[in-house]
Coordinates of C-alpha atoms in Angstrom, one line a residue:
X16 CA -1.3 22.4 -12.0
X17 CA -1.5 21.6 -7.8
X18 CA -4.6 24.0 -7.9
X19 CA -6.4 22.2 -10.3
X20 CA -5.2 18.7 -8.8
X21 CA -6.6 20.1 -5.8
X22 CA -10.5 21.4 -7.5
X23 CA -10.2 17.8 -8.8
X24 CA -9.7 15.8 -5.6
X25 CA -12.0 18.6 -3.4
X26 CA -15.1 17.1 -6.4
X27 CA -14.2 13.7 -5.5
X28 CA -14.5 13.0 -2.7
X29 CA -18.1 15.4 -2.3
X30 CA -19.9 12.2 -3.8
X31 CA -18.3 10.1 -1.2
X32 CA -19.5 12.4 1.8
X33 CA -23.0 11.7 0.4
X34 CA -22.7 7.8 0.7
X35 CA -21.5 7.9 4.4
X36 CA -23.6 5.5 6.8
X37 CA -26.2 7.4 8.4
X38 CA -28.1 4.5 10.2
X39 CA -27.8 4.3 14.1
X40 CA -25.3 1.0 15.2
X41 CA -27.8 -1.5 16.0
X42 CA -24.8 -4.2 17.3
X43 CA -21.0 -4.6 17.8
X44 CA -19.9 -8.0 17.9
X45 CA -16.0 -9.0 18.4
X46 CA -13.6 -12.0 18.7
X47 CA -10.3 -12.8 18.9
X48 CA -8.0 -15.8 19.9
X49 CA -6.9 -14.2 23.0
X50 CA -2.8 -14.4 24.0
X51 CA -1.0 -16.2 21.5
X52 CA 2.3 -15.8 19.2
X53 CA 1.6 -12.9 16.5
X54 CA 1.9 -15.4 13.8
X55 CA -1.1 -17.4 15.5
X56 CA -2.9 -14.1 16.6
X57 CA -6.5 -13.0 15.1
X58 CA -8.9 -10.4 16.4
X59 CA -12.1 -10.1 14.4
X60 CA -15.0 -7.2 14.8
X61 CA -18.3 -6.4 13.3
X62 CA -20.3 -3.7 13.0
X63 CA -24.4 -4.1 12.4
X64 CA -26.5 -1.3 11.8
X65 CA -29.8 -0.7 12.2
X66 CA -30.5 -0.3 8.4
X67 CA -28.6 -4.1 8.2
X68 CA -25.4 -2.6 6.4
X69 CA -22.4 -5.1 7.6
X70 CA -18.6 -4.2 8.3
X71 CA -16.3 -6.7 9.5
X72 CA -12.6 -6.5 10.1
X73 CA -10.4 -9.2 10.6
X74 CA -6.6 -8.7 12.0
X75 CA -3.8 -11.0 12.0
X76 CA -1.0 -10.7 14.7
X77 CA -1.6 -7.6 16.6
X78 CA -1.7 -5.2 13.9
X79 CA -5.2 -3.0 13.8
X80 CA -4.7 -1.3 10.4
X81 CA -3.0 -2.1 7.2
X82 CA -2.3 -4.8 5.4
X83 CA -2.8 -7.7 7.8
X84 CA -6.4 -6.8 8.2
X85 CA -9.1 -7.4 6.1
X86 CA -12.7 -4.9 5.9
X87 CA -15.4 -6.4 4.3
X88 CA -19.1 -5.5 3.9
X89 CA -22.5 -7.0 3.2
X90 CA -25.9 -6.6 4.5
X91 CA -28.2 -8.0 6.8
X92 CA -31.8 -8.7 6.3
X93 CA -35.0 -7.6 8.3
X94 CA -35.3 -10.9 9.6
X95 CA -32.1 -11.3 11.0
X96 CA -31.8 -8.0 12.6
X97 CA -35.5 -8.1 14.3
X98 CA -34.2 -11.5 15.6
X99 CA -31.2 -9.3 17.3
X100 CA -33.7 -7.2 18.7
X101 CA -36.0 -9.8 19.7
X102 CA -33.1 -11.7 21.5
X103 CA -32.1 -8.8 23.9
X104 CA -35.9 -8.4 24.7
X105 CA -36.5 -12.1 24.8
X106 CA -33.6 -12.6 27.5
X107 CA -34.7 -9.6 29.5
X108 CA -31.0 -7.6 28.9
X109 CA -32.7 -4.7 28.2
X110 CA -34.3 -4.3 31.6
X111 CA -32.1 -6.6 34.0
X112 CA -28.5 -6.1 32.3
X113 CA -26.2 -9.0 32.8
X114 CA -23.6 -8.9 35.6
X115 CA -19.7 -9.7 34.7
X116 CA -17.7 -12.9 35.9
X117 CA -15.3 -11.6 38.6
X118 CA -13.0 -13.8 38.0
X119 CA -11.9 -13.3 34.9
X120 CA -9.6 -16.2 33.1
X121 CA -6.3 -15.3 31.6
X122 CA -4.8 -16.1 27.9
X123 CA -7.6 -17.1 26.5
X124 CA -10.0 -16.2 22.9
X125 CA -13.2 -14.5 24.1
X126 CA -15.8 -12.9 21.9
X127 CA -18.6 -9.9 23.3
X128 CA -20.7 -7.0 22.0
X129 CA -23.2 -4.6 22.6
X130 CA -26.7 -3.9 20.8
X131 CA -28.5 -0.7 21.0
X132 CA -32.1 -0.6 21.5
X133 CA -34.1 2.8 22.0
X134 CA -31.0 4.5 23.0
X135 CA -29.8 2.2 25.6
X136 CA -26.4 0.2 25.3
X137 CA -26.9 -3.4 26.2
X138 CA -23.3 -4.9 26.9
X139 CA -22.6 -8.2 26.2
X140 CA -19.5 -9.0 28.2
X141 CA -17.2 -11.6 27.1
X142 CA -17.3 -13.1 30.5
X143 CA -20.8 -12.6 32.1
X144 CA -21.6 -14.2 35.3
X145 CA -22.0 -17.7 35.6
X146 CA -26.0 -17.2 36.0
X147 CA -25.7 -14.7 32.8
X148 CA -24.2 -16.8 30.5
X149 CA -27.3 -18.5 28.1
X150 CA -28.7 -15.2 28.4
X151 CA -25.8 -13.1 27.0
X152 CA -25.2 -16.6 24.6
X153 CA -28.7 -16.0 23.3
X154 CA -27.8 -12.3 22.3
X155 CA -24.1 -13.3 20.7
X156 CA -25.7 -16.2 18.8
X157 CA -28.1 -13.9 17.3
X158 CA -25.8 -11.3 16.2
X159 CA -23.3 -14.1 14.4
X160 CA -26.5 -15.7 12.5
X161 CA -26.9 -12.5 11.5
X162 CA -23.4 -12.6 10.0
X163 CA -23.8 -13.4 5.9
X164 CA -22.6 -17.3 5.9
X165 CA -19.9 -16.4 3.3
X166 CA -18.3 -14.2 5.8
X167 CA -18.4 -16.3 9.1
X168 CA -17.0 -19.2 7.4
X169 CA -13.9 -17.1 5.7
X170 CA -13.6 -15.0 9.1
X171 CA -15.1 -16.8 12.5
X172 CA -14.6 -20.5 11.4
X173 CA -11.6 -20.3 14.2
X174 CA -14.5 -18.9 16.8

């Protein structure tokens, strides 16, 4: 009986090897409300990859697994993801990265990322330097029009 409940799980999960993401990660984006009370706490991140498949995961409290946090998937479309790439290139990140703030504020929400171009990891910090800022802003707003509607009004209306 636990052999062939074994043969039987060992066949199932061989299809789900096959459907495992194989595209490069074109951009991370994250969010959260910074320092607050777990009951007021969120921390939401997403994941865009190059083919435009879409995984965002939203937390409540501090928990990073389970069941106060929510995965959900869509896609992206061409346009939106060359207007990722065209954003990085546009605002020069990709050849002049931009600097962080050194003075870093306390307690509060901040949001970031990263996109990947041609094997280079352009950081988006959450608190770039004052002469950075509209630059890395460009890059962020990119990424979360990018971000099916449905999906940033359920998860980043608080953003």
């Amino acid at each position: 009986m636990l052999r062939r409940l074994a043969l039987t799980l060992t066949l199932l999960s061989v299809p789900l090897a096959g459907q495992a993401e194989d595209a490069p990660v074109l951009a991370t984006y994250w969010v959260n409300s910074g320092s607050l009370p777990p009951e007021y706490a969120w921390d939401v991140s997403v994941t865009i990859l190059a083919d435009g498949h879409l995984t965002l995961k939203h937390c409540k409290g501090y928990e990073t697994e389970g069941p106060a946090c929510k995965t959900r998937k869509a896609t992206v479309g061409a346009d939106a993801l060359a207007g990722i790439r065209a954003a990085v290139t546009e605002q020069g990140l990709d050849r002049k990265p931009a600097r962080k703030e050194e003075d870093i504020p306390v307690g509060g929400g901040a949001s970031g990322g990263a996109v990947y171009l041609d094997g280079q990891k352009i950081n988006l910090p959450a608190f770039p330097a004052k002469a950075d800022i509209p630059r890395v802003n460009a890059v962020l707003t990119a990424i979360t029009a990018a971000i099916p509607q449905r999906l940033r009004n359920r998860f980043l209306k608080d953003t």
